[in-house]
Rosetta silent file (secondary structure, phi, psi, omega in degrees, C-alpha in Angstrom):
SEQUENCE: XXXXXXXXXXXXXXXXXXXXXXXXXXXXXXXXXXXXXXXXXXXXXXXXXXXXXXXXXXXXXXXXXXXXXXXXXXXXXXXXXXXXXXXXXXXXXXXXXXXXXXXXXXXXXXXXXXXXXXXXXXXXXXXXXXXXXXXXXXXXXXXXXXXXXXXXXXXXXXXXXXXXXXXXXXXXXXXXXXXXXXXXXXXXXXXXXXXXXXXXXXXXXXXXXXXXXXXXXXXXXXXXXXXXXXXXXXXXX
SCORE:     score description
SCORE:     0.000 S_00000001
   1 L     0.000  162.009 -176.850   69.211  -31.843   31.911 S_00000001
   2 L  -122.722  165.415 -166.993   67.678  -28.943   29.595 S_00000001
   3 L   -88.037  138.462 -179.091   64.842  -26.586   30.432 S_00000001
   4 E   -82.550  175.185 -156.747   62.132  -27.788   29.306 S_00000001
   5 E  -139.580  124.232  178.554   60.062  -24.892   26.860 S_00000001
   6 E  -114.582  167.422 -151.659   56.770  -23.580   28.160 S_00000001
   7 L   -85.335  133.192 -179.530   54.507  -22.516   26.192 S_00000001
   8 L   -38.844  149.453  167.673   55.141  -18.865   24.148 S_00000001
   9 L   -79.086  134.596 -159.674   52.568  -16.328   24.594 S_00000001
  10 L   -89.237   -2.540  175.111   49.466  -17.064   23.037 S_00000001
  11 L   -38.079  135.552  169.340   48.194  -13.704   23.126 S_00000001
  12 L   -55.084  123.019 -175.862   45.814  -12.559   19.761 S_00000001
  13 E  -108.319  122.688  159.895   48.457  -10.235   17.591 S_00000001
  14 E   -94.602  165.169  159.470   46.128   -7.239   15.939 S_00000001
  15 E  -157.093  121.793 -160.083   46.408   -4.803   13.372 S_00000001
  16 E  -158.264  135.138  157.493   43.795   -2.065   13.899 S_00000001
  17 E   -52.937   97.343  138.202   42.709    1.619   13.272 S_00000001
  18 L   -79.334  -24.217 -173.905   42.203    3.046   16.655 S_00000001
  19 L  -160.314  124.304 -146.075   41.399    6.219   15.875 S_00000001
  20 L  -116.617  -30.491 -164.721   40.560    8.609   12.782 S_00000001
  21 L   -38.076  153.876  172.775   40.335   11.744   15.290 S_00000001
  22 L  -108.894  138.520  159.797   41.818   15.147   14.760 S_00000001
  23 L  -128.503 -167.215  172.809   43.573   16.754   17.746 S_00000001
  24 L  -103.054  -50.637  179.489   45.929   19.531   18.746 S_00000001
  25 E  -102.515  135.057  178.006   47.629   18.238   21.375 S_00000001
  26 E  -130.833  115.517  170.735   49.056   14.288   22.094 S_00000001
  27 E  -135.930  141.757 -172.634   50.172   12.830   25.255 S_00000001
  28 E  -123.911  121.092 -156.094   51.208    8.895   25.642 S_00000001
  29 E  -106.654   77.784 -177.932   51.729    7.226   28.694 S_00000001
  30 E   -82.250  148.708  158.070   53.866    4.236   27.005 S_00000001
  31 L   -78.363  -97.352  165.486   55.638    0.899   28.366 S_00000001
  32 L  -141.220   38.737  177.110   57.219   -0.978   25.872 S_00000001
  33 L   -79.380  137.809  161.659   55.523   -0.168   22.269 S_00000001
  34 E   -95.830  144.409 -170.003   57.662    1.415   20.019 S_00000001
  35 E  -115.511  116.100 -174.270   56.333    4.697   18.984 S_00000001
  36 E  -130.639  127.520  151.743   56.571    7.055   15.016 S_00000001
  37 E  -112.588  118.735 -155.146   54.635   10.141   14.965 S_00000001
  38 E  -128.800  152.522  151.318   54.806   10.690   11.779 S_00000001
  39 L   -46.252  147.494  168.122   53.020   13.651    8.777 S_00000001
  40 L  -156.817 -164.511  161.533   50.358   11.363    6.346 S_00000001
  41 L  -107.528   43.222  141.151   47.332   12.236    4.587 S_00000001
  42 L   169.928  178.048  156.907   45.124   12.162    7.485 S_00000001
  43 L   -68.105  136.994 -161.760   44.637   11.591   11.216 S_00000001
  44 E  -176.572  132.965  171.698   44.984    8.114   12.258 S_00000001
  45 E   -89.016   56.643  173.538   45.793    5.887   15.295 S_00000001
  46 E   -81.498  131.216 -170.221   47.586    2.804   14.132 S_00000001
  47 E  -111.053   93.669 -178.974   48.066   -0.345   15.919 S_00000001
  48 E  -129.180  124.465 -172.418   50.129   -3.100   15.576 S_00000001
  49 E   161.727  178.380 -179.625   51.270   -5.975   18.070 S_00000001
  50 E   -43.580  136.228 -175.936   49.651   -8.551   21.136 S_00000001
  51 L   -63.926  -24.356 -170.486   46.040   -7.635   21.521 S_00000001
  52 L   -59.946  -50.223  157.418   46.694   -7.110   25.522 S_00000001
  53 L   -39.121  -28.928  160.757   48.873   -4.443   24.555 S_00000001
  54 L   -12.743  111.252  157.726   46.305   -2.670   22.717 S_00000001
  55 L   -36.462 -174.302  151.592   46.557    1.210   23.898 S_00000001
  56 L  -133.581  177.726 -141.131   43.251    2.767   25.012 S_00000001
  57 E  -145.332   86.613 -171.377   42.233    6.010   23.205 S_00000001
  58 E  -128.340  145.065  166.096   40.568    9.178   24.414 S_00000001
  59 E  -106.488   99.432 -173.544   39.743   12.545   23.189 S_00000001
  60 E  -109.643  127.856 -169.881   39.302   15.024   25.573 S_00000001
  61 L    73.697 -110.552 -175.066   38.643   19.006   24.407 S_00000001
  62 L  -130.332   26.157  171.483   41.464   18.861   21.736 S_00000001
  63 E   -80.704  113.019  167.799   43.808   16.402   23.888 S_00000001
  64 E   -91.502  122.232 -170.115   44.261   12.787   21.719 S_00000001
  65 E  -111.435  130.421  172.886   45.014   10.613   25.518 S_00000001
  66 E  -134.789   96.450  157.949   47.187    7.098   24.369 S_00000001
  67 E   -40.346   70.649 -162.061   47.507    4.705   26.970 S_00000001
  68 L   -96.966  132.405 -174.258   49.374    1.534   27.040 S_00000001
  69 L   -80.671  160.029 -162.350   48.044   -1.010   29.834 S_00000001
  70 L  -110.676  110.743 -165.275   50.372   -2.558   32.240 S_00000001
  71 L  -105.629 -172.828 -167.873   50.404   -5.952   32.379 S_00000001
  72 L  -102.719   27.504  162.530   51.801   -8.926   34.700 S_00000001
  73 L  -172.196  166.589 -164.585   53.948  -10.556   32.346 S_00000001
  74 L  -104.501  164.728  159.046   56.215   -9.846   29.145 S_00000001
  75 L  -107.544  166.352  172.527   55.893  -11.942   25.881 S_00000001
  76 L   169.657 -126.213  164.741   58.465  -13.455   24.468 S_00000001
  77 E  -130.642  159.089 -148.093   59.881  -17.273   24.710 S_00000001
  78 E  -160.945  137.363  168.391   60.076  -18.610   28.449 S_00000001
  79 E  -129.345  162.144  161.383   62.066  -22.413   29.366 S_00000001
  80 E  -156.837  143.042 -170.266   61.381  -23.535   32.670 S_00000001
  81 E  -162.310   97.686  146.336   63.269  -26.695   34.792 S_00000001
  82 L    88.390 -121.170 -172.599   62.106  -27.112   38.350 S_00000001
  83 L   -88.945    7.085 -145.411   62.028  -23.718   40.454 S_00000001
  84 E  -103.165  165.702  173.361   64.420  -22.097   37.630 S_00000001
  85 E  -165.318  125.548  142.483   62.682  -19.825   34.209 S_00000001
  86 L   -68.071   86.475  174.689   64.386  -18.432   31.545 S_00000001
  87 L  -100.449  125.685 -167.251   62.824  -15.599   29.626 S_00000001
  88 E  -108.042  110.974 -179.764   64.007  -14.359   26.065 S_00000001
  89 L  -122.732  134.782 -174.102   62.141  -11.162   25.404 S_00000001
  90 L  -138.623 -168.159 -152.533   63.958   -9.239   22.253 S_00000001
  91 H   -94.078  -10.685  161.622   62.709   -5.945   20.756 S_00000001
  92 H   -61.316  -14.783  154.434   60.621   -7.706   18.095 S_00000001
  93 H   -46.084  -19.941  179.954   58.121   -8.875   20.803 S_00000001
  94 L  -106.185  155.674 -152.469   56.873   -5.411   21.210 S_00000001
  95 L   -90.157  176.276 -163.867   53.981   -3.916   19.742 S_00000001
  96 E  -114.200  149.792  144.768   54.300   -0.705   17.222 S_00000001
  97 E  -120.147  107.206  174.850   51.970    2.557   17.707 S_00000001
  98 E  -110.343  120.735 -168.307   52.232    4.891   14.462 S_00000001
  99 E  -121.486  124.321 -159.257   50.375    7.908   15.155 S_00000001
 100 E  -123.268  137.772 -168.674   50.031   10.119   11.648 S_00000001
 101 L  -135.512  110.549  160.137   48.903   13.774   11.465 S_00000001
 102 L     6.224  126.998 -178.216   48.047   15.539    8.187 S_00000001
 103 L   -60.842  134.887 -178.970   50.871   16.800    6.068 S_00000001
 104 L   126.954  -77.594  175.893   50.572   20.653    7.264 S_00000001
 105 L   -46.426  133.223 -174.070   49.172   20.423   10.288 S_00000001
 106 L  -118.423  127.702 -168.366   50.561   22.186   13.069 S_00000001
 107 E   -86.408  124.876  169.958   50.450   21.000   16.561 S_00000001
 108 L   -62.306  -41.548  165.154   50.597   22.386   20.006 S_00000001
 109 L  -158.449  165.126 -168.867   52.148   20.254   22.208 S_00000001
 110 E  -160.083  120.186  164.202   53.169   16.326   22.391 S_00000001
 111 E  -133.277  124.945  171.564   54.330   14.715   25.901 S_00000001
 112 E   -83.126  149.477  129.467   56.003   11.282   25.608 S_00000001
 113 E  -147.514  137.599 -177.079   56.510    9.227   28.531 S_00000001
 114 E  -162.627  147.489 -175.164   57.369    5.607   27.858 S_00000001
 115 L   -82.651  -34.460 -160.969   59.606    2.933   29.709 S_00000001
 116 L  -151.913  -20.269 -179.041   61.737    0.487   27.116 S_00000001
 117 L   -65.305  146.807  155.344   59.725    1.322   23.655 S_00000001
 118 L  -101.252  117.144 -165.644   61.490    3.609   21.051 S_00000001
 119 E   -80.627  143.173 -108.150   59.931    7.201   20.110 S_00000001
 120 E   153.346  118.817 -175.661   60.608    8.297   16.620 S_00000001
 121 E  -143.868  152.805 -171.993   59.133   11.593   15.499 S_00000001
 122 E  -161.579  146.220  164.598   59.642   12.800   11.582 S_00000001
 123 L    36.213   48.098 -178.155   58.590   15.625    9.493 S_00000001
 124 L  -107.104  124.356  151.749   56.323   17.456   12.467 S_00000001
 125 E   -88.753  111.776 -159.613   55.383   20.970   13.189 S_00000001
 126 E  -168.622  123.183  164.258   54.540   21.803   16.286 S_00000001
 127 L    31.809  -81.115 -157.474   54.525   24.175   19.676 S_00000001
 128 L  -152.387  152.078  149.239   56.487   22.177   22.256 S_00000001
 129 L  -178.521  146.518 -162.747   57.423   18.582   22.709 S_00000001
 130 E  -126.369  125.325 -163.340   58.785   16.439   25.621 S_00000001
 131 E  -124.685  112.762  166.116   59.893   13.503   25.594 S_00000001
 132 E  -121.864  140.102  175.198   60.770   10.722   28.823 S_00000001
 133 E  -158.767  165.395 -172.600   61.847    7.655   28.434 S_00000001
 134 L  -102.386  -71.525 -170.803   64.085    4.980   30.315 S_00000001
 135 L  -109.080   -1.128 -166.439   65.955    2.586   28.148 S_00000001
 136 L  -102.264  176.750 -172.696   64.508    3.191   25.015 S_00000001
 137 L   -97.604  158.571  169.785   66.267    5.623   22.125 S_00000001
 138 E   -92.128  111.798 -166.326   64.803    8.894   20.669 S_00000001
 139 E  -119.594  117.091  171.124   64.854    9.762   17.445 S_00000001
 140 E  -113.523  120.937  170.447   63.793   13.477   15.401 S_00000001
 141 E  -133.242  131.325  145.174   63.854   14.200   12.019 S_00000001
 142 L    78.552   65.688 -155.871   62.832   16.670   10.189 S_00000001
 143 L  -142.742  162.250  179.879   60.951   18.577   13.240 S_00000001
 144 E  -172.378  118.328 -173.299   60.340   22.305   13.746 S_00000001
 145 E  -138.834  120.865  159.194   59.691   23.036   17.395 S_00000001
 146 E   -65.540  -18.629 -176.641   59.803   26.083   19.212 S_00000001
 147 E  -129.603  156.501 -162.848   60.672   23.844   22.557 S_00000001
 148 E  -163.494  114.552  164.882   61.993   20.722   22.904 S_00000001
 149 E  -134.415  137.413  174.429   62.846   18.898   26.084 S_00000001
 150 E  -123.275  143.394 -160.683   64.532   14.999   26.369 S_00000001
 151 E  -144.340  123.076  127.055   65.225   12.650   29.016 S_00000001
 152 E  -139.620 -172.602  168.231   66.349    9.180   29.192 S_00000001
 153 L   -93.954  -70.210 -174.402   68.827    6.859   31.221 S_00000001
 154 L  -126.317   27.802  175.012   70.640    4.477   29.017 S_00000001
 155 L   -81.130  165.630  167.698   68.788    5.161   25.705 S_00000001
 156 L   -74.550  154.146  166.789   70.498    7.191   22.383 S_00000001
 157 E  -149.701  123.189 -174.662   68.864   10.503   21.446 S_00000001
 158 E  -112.159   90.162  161.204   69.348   11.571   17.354 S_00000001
 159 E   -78.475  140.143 -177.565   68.393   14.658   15.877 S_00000001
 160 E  -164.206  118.963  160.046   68.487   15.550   12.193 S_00000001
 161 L    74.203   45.129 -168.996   67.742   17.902   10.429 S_00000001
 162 L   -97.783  130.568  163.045   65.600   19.663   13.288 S_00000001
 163 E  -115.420  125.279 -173.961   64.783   23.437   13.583 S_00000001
 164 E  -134.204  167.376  154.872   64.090   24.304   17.245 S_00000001
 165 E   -63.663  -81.319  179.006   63.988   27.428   19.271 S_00000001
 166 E  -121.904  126.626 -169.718   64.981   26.054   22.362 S_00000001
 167 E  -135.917  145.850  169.790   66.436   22.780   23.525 S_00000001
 168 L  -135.819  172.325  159.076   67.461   20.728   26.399 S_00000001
 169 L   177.730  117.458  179.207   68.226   17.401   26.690 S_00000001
 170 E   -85.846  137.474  172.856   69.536   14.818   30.160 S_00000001
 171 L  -149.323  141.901  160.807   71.326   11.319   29.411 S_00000001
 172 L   -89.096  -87.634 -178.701   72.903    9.094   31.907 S_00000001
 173 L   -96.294   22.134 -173.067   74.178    6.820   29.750 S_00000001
 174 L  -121.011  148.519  170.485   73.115    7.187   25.957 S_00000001
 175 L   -66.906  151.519  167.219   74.610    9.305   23.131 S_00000001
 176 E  -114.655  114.361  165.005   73.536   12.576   21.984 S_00000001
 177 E  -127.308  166.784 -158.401   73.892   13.644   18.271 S_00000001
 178 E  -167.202  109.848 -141.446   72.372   16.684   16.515 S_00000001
 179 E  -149.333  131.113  165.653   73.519   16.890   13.081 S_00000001
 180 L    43.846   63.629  176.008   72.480   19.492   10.044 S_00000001
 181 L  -133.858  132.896 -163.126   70.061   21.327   11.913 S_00000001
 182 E  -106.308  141.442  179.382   69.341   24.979   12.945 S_00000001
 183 E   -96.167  107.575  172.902   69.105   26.561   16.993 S_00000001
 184 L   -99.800   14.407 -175.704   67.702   29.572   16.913 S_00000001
 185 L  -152.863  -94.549  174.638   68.092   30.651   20.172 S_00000001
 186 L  -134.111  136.900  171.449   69.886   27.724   23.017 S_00000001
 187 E  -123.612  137.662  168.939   70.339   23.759   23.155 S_00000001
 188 L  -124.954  136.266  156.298   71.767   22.429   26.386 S_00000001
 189 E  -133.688  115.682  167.110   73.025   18.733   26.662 S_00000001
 190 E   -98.830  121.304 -176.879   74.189   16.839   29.615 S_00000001
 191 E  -118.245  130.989 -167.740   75.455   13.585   29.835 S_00000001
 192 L   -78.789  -81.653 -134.442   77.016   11.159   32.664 S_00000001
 193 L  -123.908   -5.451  172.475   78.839    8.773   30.763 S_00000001
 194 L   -93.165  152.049 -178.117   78.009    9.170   26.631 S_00000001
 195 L  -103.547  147.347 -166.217   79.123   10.956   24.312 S_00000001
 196 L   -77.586  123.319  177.688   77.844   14.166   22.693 S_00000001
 197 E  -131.205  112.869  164.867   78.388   14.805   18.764 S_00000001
 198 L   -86.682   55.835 -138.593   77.543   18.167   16.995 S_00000001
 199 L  -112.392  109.334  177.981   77.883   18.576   13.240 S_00000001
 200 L    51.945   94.910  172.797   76.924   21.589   10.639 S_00000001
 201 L  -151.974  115.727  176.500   74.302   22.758   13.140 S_00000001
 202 L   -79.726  126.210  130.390   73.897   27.361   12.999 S_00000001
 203 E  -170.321  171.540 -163.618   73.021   28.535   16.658 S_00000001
 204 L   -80.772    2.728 -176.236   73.272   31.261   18.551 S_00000001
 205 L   174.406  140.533  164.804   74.114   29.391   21.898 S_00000001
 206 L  -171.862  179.432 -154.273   74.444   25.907   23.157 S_00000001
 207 L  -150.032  142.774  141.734   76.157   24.047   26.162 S_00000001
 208 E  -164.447  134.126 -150.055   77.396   20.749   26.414 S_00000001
 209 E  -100.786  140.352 -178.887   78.376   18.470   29.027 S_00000001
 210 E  -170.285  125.294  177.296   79.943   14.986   30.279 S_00000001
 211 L   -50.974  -68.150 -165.536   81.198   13.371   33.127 S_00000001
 212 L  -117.462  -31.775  175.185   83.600   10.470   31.191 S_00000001
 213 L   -53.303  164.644 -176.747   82.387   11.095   27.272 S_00000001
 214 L  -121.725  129.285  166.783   83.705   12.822   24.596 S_00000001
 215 E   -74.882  117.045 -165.738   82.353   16.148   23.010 S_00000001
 216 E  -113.650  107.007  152.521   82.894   16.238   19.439 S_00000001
 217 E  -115.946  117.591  162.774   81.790   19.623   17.727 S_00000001
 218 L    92.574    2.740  176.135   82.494   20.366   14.515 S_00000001
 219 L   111.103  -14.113 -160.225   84.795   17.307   13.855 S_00000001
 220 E  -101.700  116.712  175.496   86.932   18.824   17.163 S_00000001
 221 E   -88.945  110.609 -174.371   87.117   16.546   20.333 S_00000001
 222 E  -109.938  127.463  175.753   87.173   17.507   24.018 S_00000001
 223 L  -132.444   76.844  150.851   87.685   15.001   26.375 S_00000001
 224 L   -59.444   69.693 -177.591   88.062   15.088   29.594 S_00000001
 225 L   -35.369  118.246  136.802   87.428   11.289   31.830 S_00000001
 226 L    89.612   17.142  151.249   85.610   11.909   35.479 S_00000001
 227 L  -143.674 -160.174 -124.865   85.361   15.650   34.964 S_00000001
 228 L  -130.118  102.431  168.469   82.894   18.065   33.599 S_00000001
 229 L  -124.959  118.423 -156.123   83.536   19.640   30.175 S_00000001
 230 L  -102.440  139.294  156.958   81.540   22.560   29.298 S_00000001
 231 L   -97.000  144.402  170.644   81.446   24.109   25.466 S_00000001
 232 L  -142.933  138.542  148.539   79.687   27.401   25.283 S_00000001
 233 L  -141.565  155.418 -176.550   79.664   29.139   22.206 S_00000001
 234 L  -114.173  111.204 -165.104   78.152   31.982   20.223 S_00000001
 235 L  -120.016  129.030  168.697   78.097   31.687   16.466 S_00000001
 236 L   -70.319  153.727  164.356   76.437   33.979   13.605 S_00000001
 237 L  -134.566    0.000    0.000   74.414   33.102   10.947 S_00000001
C-alpha cells in the first residue's frame, strides 16, 4: 500500500523589512535560515521564508541581536501510513536572512552561531568575526578582518579573496579552501577527515592539518591517511 500524503505545511511565507537600524556590532543565534551579510546602500534586515521562522530583532547599545525561534516541527512534505511518517525536508524549505550594511561601513565584531543554515559573508570590513555552525557551509568573499575564527562539523568553509590578520579555522568533516587572498600575520586549519586547499594566498605563517585528507598548497599535495600532516611555512611578500 502507499503512504498516504499529509498535508504540507501551511505556514504564511513572508517577505519583510525587519529592520532599517544602524549598528556596530551583529550577533545571530540561527537554526536553519540561510544567512548573506552583505555591503548595500543602507542598513537593512531582510526577511524571507515561513512566517514562524520569522527572526526576532533587537538593538541593544550598538549590538543588532537576530534570533531565529525554535520550533517543534520542520516544513517540508510529510507521507504518513499507520504508525510510519516520511519527511522530505530539502534546503529550499528554509527561510533566507540578508542582512546589508552600508558600502563603507566598518564593523566591530559579528558572531554567527547557526545549526543547518548556510552563512555567506561578501565585501565586509570589519574588527573580528566568528563563525559556528553544524552542518551548514561557510562562505567569505571579499572580507577584510583583523580576526577571523570558524567552526563547523560536516559543513565546507570557502574563502576568497579575503584579507585577514589572523585566522583559525576547525572542520570534522568539510573542506577548507582559501584561494587569492592575503595573511598578514597566521591562519591555522585543522581538519579530521577533509581536505584543505591553498592557492596564490601571501602570508607570513600558516599551519595546516588532517587526519585522512589531503593538503594541497600551491598546486603541491601532501597526503598522509590516519596520520597528522602539518605544513608550516614562512613566505615574504
Amino acid at each position: 500500500m502507499f503512504f498516504s500524503k499529509s498535508d504540507e505545511s501551511k505556514d504564511k511565507v513572508i517577505n519583510e523589512v525587519l529592520s532599517n537600524d544602524s549598528f556596530n556590532n551583529l550577533n545571530l543565534d540561527l537554526i536553519n535560515l540561510d544567512l548573506k551579510v552583505e555591503t548595500g546602500d543602507k542598513f537593512e534586515v531582510h526577511f524571507y521564508g515561513p512566517e514562524d521562522e520569522k527572526p526576532s530583532v533587537e538593538l541593544k547599545d550598538d549590538t543588532l541581536q537576530i534570533k531565529e525561534p525554535k520550533l517543534d516541527h520542520q516544513h517540508g512534505k510529510f507521507w504518513r501510513k499507520g504508525f510510519v511518517e516520511v519527511n522530505i525536508v530539502s534546503q529550499s524549505d528554509n527561510g533566507n536572512l540578508i542582512v546589508t550594511v552600508p558600502e563603507g561601513h566598518h564593523l566591530s565584531a559579528i558572531k554567527v552561531s547557526s545549526v543547518s543554515g548556510d552563512t555567506n559573508f561578501k565585501s565586509l570590513s570589519l574588527d573580528s568575526l566568528a563563525i559556528s555552525v553544524v552542518s551548514g557551509d561557510v562562505s567569505l568573499r571579499t572580507v577584510q578582518t583583523d580576526e577571523v575564527k570558524l567552526t563547523t562539523t560536516s559543513g565546507d568553509i570557502g574563502l576568497k579573496e579575503v584579507t585577514v590578520k589572523q585566522g583559525k579555522a576547525q572542520l570534522v568533516s568539510g573542506d577548507f579552501t582559501l584561494k587569492n587572498s592575503l595573511v598578514l600575520d597566521k591562519f591555522k586549519v585543522s581538519t579530521t577527515s577533509g581536505d584543505n586547499l591553498v592557492e596564490d594566498v601571501k602570508a607570513a605563517q600558516y599551519q595546516l592539518s588532517t587526519l585522512s585528507g589531503d593538503n594541497s598548497l600551491f598546486g603541491k599535495i601532501k597526503q598522509l591517511p590516519k596520520e597528522i600532516v602539518q605544513i608550516m611555512l614562512a613566505l615574504l611578500f
